[in-house]
Coordinates of C-alpha atoms in Angstrom, one line a residue:
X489 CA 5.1 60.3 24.4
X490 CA 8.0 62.1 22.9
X491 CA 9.0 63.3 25.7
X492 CA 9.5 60.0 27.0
X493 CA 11.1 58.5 24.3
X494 CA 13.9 61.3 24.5
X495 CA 14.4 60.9 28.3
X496 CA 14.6 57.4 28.0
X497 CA 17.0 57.6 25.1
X498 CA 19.3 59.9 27.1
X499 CA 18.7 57.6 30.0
X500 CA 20.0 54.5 27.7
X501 CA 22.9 56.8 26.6
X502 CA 23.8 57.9 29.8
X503 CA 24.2 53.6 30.7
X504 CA 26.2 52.6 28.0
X505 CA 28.5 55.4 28.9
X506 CA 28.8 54.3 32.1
X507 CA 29.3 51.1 31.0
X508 CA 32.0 51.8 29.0
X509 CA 33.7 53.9 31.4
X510 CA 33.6 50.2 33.4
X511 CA 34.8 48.5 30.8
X512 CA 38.1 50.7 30.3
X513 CA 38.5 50.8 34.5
X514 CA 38.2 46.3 33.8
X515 CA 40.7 46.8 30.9
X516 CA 42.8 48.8 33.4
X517 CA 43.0 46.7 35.6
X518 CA 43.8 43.2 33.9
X519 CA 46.6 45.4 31.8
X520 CA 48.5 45.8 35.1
X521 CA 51.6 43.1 35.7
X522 CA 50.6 42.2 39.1
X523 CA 46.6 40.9 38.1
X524 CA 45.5 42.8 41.4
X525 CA 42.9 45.7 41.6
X526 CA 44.1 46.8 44.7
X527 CA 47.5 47.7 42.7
X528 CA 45.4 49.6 40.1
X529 CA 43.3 51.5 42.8
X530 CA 46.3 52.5 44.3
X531 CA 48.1 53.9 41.2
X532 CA 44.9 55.8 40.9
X533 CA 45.5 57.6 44.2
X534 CA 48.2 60.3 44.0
X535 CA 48.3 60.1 48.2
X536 CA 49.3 56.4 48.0
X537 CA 52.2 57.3 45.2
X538 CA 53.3 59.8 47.4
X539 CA 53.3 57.3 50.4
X540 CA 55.1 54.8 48.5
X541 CA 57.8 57.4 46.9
X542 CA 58.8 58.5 50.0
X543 CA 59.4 55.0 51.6
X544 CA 61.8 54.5 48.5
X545 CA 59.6 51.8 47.4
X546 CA 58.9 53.1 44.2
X547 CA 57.8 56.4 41.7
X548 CA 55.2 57.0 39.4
X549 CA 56.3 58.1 36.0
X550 CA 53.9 61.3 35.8
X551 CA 55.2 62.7 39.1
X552 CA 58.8 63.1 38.7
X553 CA 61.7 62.2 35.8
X554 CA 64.0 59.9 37.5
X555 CA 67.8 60.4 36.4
X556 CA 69.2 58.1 34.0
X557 CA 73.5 57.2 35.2
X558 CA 75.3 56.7 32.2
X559 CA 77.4 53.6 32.0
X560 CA 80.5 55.7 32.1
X561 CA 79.8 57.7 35.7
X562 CA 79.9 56.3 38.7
X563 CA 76.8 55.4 40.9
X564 CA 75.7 57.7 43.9
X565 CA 75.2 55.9 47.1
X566 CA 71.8 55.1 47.6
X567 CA 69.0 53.6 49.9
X568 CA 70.4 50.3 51.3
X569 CA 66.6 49.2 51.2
X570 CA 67.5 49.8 47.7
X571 CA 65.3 52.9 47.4
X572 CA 65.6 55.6 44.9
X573 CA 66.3 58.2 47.9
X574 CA 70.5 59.1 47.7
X575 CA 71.7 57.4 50.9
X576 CA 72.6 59.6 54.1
X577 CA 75.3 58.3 56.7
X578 CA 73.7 58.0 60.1
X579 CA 76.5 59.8 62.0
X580 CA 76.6 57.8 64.7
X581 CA 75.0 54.7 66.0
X582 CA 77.2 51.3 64.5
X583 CA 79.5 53.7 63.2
X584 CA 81.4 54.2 66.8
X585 CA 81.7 50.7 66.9
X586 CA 83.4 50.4 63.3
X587 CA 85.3 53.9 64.4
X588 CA 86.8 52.4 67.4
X589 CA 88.2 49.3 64.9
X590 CA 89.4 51.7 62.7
X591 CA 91.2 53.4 65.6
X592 CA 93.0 50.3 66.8
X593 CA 94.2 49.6 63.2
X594 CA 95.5 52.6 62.9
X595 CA 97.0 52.3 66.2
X596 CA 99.0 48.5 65.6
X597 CA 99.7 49.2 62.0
X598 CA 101.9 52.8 62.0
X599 CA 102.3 52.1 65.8
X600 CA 104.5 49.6 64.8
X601 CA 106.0 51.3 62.3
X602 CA 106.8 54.5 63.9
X603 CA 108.7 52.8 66.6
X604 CA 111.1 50.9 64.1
X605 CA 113.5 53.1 65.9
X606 CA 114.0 50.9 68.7
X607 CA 113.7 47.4 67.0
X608 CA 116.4 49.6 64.7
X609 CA 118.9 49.4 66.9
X610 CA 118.1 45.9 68.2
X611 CA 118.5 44.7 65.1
X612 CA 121.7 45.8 64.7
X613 CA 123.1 44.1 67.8
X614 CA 121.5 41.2 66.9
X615 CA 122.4 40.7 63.4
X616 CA 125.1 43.8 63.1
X617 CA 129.0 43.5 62.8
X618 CA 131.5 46.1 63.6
X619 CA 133.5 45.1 60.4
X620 CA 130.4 46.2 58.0
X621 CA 130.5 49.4 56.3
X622 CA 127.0 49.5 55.3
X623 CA 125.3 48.1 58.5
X624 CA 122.9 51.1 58.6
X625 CA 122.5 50.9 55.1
X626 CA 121.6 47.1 55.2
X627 CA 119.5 47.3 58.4
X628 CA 117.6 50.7 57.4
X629 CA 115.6 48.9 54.1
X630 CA 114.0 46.2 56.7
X631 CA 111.9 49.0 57.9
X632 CA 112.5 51.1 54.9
X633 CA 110.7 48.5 53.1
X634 CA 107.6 47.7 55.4
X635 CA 107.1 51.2 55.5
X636 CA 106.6 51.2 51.6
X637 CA 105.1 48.2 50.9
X638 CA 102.4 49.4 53.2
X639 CA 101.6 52.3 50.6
X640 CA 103.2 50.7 47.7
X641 CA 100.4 47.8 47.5
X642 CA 97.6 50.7 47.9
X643 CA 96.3 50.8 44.5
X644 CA 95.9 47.3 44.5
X645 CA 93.9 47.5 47.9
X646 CA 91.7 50.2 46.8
X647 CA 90.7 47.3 43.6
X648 CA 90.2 44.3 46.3
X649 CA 87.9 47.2 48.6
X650 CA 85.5 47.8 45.6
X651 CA 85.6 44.2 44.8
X652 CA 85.5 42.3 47.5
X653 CA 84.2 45.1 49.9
X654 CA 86.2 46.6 53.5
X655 CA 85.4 43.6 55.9
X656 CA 87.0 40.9 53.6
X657 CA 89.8 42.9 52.7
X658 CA 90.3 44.0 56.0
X659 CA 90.1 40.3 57.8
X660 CA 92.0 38.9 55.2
X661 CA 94.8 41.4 55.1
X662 CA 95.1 41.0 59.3
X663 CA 96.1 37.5 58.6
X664 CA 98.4 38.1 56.2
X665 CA 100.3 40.6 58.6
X666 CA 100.1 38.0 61.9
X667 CA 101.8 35.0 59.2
X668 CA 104.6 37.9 58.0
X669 CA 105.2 39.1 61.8
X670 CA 105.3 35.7 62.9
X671 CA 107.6 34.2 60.0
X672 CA 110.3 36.9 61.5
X673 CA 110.5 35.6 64.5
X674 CA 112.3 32.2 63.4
X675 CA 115.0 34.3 60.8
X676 CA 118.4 33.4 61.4
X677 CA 119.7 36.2 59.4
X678 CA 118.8 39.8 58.1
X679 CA 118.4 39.1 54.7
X680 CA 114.9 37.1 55.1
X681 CA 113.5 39.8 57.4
X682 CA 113.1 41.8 54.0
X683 CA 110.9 39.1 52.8
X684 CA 108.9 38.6 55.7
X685 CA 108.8 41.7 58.0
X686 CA 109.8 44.0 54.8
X687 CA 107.0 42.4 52.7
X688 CA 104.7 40.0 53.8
X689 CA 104.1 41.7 57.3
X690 CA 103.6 45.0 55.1
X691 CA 101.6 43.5 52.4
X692 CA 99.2 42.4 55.2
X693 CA 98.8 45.9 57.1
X694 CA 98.3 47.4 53.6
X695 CA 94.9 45.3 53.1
X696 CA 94.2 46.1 56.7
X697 CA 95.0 49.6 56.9
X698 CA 92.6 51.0 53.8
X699 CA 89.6 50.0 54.5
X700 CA 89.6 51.6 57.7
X701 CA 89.8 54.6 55.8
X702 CA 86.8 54.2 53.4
X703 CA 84.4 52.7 55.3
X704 CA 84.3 55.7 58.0
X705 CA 82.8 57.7 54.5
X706 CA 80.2 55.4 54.5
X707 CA 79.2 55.9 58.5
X708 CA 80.1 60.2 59.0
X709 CA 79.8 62.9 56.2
X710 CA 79.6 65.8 58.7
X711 CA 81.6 64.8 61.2
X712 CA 84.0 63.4 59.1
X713 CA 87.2 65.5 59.6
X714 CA 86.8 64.8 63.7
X715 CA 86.3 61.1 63.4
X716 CA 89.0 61.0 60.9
X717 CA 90.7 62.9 64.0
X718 CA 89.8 60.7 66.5
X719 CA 90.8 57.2 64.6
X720 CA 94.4 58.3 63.5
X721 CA 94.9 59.5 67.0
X722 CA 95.2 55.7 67.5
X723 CA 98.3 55.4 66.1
X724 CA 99.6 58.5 68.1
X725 CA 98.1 56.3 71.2
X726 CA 100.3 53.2 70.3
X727 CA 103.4 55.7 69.1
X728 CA 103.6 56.9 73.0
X729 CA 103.5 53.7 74.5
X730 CA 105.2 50.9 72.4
X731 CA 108.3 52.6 72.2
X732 CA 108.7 51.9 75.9
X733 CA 107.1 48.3 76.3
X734 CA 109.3 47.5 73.3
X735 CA 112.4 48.4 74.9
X736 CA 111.3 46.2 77.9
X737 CA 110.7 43.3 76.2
X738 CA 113.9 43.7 73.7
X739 CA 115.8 43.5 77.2
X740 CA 113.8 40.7 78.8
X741 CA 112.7 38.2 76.5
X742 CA 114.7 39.1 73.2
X743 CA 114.1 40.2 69.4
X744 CA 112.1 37.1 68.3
X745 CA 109.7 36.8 71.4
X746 CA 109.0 40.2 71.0
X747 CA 108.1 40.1 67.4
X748 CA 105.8 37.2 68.9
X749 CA 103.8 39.3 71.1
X750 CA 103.3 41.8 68.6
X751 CA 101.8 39.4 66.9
X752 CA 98.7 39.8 69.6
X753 CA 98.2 43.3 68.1
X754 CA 97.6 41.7 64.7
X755 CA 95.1 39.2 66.2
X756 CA 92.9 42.0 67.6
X757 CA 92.9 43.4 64.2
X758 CA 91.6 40.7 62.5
X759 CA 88.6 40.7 64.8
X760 CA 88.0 44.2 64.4
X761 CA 88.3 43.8 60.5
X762 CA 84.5 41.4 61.3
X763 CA 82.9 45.2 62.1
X764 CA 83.1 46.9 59.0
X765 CA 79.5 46.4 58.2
X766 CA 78.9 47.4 54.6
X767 CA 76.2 50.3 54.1
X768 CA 74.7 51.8 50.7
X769 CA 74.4 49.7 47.7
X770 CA 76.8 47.1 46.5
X771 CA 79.0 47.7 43.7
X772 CA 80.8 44.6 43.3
X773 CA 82.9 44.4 39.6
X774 CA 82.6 40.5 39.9
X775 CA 79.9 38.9 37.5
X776 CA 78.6 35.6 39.0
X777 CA 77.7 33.1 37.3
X778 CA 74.9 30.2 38.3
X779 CA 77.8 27.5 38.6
X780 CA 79.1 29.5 40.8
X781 CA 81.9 30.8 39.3
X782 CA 82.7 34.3 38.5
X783 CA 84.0 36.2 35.9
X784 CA 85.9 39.1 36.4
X785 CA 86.2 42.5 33.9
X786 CA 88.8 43.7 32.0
X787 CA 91.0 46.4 33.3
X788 CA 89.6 49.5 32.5
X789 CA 85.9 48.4 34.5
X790 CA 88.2 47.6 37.6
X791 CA 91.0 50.3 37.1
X792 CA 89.8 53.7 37.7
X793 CA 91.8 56.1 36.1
X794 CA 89.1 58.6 35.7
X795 CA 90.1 60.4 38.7
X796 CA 93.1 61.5 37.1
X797 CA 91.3 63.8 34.8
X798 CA 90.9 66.2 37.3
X799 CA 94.0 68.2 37.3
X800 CA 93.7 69.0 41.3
X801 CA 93.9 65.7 42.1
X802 CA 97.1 64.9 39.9
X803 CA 98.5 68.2 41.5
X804 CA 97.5 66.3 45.4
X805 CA 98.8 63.4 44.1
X806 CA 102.4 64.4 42.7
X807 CA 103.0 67.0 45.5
X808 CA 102.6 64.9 48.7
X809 CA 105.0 62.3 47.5
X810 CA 107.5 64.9 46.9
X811 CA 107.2 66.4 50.5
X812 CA 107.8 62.8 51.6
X813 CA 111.3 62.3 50.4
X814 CA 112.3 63.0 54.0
X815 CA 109.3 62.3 56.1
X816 CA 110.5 59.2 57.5
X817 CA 114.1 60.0 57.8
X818 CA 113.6 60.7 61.8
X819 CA 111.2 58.0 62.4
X820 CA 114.3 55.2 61.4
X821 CA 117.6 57.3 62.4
X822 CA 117.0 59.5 65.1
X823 CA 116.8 57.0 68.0
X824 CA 120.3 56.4 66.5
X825 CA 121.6 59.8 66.3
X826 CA 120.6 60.7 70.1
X827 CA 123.2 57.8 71.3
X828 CA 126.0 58.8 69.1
X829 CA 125.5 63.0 69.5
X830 CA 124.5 62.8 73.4
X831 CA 125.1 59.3 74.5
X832 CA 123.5 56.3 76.5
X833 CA 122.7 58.2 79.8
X834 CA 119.2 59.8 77.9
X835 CA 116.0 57.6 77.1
X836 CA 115.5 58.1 73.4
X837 CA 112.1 56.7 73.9
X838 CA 111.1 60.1 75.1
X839 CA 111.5 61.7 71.8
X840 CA 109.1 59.1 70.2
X841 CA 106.6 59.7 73.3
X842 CA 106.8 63.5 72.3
X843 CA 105.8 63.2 68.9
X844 CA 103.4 60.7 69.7
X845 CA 101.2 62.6 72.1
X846 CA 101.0 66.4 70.3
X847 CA 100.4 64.0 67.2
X848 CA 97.2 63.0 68.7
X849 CA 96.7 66.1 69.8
X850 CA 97.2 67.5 66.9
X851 CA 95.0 64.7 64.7
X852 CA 92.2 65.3 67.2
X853 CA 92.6 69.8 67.0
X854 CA 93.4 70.2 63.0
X855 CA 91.0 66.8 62.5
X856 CA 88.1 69.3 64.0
X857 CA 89.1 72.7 62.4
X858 CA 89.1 70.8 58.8
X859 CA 85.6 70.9 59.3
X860 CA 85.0 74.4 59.4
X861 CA 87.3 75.1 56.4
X862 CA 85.3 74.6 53.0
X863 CA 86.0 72.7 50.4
X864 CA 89.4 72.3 49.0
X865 CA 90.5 75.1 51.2
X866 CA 91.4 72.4 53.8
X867 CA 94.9 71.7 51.6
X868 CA 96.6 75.0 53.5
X869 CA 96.3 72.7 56.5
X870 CA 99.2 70.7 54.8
X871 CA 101.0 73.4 53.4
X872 CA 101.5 74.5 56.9
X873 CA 102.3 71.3 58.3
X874 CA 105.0 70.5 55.5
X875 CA 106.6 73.8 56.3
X876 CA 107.2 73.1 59.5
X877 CA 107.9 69.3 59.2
X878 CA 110.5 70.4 56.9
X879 CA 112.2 73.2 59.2
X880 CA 112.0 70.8 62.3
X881 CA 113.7 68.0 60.5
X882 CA 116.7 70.8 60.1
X883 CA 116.6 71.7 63.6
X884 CA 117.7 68.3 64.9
X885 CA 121.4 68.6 63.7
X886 CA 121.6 72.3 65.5
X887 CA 120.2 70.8 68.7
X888 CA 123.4 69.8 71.1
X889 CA 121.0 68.8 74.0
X890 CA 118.3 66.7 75.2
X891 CA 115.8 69.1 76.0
X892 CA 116.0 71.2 72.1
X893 CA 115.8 67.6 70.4
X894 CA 112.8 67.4 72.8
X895 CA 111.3 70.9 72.1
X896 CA 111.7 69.5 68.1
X897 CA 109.9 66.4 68.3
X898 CA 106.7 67.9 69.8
X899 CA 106.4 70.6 67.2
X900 CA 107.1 68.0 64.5
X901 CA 104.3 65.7 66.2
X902 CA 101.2 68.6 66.1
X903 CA 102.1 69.1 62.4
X904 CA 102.3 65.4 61.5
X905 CA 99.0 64.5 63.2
X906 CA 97.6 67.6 61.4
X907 CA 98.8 66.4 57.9
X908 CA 97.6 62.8 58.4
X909 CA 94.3 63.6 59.5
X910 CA 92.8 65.8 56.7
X911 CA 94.3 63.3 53.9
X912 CA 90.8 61.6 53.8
X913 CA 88.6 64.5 54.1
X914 CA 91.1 66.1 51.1
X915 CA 90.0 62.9 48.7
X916 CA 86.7 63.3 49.4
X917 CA 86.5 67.0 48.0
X918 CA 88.7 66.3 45.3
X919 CA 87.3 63.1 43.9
X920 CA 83.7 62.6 45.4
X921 CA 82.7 59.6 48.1
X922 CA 82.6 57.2 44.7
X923 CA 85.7 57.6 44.0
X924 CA 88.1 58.3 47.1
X925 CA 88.9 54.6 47.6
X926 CA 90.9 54.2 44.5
X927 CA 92.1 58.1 44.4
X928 CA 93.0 57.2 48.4
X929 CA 95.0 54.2 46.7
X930 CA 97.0 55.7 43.7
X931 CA 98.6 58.5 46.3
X932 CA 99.6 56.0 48.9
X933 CA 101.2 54.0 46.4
X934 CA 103.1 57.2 45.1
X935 CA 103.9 57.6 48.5
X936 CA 106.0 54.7 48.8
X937 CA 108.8 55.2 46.5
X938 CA 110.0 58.0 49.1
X939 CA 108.8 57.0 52.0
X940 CA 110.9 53.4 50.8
X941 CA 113.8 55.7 49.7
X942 CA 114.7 58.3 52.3
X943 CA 116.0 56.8 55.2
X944 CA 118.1 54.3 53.1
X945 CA 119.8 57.4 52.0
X946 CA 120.3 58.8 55.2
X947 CA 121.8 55.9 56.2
X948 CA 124.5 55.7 53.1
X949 CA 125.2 59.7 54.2
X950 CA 125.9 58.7 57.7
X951 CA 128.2 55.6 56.7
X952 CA 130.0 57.6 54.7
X953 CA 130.5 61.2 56.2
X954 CA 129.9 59.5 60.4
X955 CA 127.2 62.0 61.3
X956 CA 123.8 62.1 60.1
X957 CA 123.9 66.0 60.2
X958 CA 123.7 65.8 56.3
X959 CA 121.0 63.3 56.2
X960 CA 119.0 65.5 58.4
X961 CA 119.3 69.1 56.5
X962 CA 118.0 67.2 53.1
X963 CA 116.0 65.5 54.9
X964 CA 113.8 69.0 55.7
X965 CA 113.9 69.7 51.8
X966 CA 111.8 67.7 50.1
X967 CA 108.3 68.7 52.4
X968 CA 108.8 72.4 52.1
X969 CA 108.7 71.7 48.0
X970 CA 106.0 69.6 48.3
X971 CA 103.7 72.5 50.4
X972 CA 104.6 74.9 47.6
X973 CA 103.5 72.5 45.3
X974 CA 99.9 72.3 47.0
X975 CA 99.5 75.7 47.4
X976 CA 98.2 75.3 43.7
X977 CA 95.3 73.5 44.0
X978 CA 92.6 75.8 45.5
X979 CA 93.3 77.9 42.4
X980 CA 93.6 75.2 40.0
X981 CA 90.3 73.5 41.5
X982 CA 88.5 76.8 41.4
X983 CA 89.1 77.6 37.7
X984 CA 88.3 74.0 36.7
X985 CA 84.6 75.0 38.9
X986 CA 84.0 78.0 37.2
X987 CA 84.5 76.5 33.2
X988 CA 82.3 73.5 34.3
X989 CA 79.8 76.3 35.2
X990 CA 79.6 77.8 32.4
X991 CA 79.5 74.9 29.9
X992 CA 76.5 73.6 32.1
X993 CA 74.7 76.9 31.5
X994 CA 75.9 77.4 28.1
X995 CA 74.4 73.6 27.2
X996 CA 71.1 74.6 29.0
X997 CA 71.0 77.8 26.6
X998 CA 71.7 76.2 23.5
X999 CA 68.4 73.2 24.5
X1000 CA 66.5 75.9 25.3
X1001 CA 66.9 77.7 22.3
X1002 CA 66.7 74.6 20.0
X1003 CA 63.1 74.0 21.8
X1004 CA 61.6 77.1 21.4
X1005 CA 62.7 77.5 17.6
X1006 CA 61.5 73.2 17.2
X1007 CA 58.1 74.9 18.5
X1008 CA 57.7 77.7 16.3
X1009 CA 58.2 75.6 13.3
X1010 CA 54.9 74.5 11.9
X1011 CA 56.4 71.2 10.8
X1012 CA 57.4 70.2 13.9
X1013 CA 56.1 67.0 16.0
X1014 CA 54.4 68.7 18.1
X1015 CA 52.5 71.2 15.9
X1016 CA 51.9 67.8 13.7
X1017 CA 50.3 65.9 17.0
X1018 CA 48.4 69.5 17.9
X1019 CA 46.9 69.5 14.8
X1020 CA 45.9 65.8 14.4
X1021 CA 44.3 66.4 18.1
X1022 CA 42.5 69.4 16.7
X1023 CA 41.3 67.7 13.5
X1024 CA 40.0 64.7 15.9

């Protein structure tokens, strides 16, 4: 009978300890937010949290310490499913599409520009007179000044891209630049073509011209120096051809019809700006409200002057501009100069066509060796191609013929397509992905004050002393400075790597230590929760 007392006892012991074990699973279950068992089986699986953690859905707490982002570092692009995962670029697929519009932008916006050579002169035989001193002068700022405005309006581009995001800004700049290029074509005068070609036109390709820029980041990480490559080869594409059907249509149909078909250019711009199809996360400053209004930050949220804490990038950013004091000097005058030194029996057009196609050439080779070259490294690239930017611009006075001005122009091409093609890849090793669209905007717009500056000059120097010999040996100056300048920054960068090192590891130490000693301490919280547990 004892016997069967104590085994029923134990049998009775062993049920209410099942039952409790019931009534925690019960208690589990109506705890969880979602009321559903099926949720709380799950969590109990560790293969289903794996499942769901690698689908980006979500993580369980136990398996792995998710990162906290402090308010004052930038966000990492992520999942655009809005996972946890840190978001890849598919190197390829939609990204051709968005790489071709990026390549026609290119193409119509510095197209353009680099052939102001021959609207140039047909400006001054439209609007010139032979009594004017300063004609060159005068006529020089109308591209002088679309040239700069372009960079000039940068930093304020780079604000509207993280605001408003690369397809508005794109679509909306396009339109801009068709009303600017189309108000020019009803001037009477010069003056107002600074206004409207000089400004409005410019203001527009700025907003266009950006974005192409840092939304290929957002489609190619690997392949990003050939792609960069491949899309400001479109420029090179347009620079060899619109010189010619620009002189044709300057001699057919006039200044003012021709400034109307360009206008088609700027049309098909404005569609491509529809392709640049957002990927990652959204970061938009603006705070909406439920009215439907929004409410903008203050400056320093929108502003993001953190980049300039990094000494490599204030080096990038100062020396560039200063190699540019002469850059566009030859773009504006030398059409010019040809027909004074050698005379009307050459086709100038031909020197534009030369730097045009070993520009793309170049953009396409260098675009595809940056690549190869790690890191910051890739800045030597421009070194070299400021070095010999500079000496070619001094070899066009000392050239008495056609065929040496020709010889100039294509060397001066390959090294301009190799210095515009890395600039992109260089923000992205300097700054991060996060931050190149703002760092990208700050250097172009300290690359307008020379770019806006230069061939003004040039064209003071050749109405003064009647040859622009002068113009053209300062000219080749300013980019051989600037390379030396840049030569500092893979040393500069390197230190700064090697001090963030070791503060990291001298941090770690110092935790490290403070835990072991906080655990040798027999006041400590843990001891003080070990020995509760014991006592229990």
């Amino acid at each position: 009978m004892s016997e069967d007392k104590k085994e029923s006892s134990t049998d009775l012991q062993g049920e209410e300890g099942l039952g409790e074990e019931l009534d925690l699973k019960s208690a589990e279950v109506e705890l969880d937010p979602s009321g559903e068992e099926d949720t709380a089986a799950a969590e109990s699986s560790p293969l289903n949290v794996e499942e769901k953690k690698e689908n980006g859905e979500w993580s369980s707490g136990p398996l792995k310490e998710e990162k906290k982002i402090s308010d004052g570092e930038p966000e990492p692009l992520m999942d655009p499913e809005g996972g946890s995962k840190e978001f890849v670029p598919p190197e390829g697929g939609w990204g051709w599409v968005v790489m071709l519009a990026a390549m026609w932008c290119n193409g119509s916006v510095f197209g353009i520009q680099n052939a102001c050579g021959v609207l140039f002169v047909s400006l001054i035989e439209v609007f010139g007179s032979k009594d004017d001193e300063q004609l060159r002068f005068k006529t020089a700022w109308v591209n002088s000044l679309s040239m700069g405005m372009i960079f000039f309006c940068s930093p304020v581009v780079s604000i509207f891209t993280d605001v408003f995001g690369c397809r508005k800004t794109a679509v909306v700049g396009a339109a801009v630049g068709i009303i600017g290029l189309l108000a020019s074509s009803f001037v009477s005068s010069l003056e107002p073509l600074y206004f409207t070609y000089g400004i409005i036109f410019a203001c527009g390709c700025s907003f266009a011209y950006q974005p192409s820029l840092v939304i290929l980041g957002q489609y190619f990480k690997k392949r990003l120096g050939l792609v960069n490559g491949i899309v400001t080869a479109g420029s090179s594409l347009f620079t060899v051809s619109l010189p010619f059907i620009l002189s044709y249509l300057l001699e057919n149909i006039g200044l003012f019809n021709t400034l109307r078909v360009l206008c088609i250019l700027m049309f098909i711009l404005f569609l491509a700006g529809f392709t640049y199809k957002p990927l990652g996360p959204k970061h938009s400053q603006l705070e909406f409200r439920k009215n439907g209004k929004f409410k903008i930050p203050p400056a320093n949220k929108i502003f993001n002057f953190s980049i300039f804490k990094s000494r490599s990038y204030c080096i990038w950013a100062f020396g560039i501009p200063t190699a540019l004091f002469g850059y566009f000097v030859p773009y504006v005058h030398l059409i010019n100069h040809v027909k004074e030194r050698i005379g009307g029996d050459v086709k100038e057009e031909v020197l534009l066509l030369c730097i045009g196609v070993t520009s793309g050439v170049g953009r396409l080779i260098f675009g595809r060796v940056a690549d190869y070259i790690p890191g910051v490294k890739k800045v030597y690239l421009q070194v070299v191609s400021f070095f010999f930017i500079g000496l070619m611009s001094m070899m066009i006075p000392v050239c008495h013929n056609f065929g040496g001005l020709i010889a100039v122009c294509l060397f001066m091409g390959l090294f301009d397509g190799c210095f515009i093609c890395i600039m992109a890849p260089i923000a992205f090793e300097l700054v991060g992905p996060e931050n190149v669209s703002q760092a990208i905007g700050f250097l172009l717009g300290f690359m307008s004050i020379p770019m806006t500056v230069g061939p003004p000059i040039a064209g003071i120097l050749r109405d003064r002393l009647g040859s622009y010999d002068v113009a053209f040996y300062l000219a080749g100056i300013p980019p051989i400075i600037g390379g030396l300048i840049l030569c500092l920054i893979p040393w500069i960068h390197g230190r700064t790597k090697i001090k963030t090192a070791q503060a990291v590891n001298g941090d770690t130490e110092e935790k490290m230590l403070d835990n072991a000693v906080s655990t040798l301490q027999p006041g400590s919280a843990e001891n003080t929760n070990k020995e509760d547990i014991s006592v229990v």
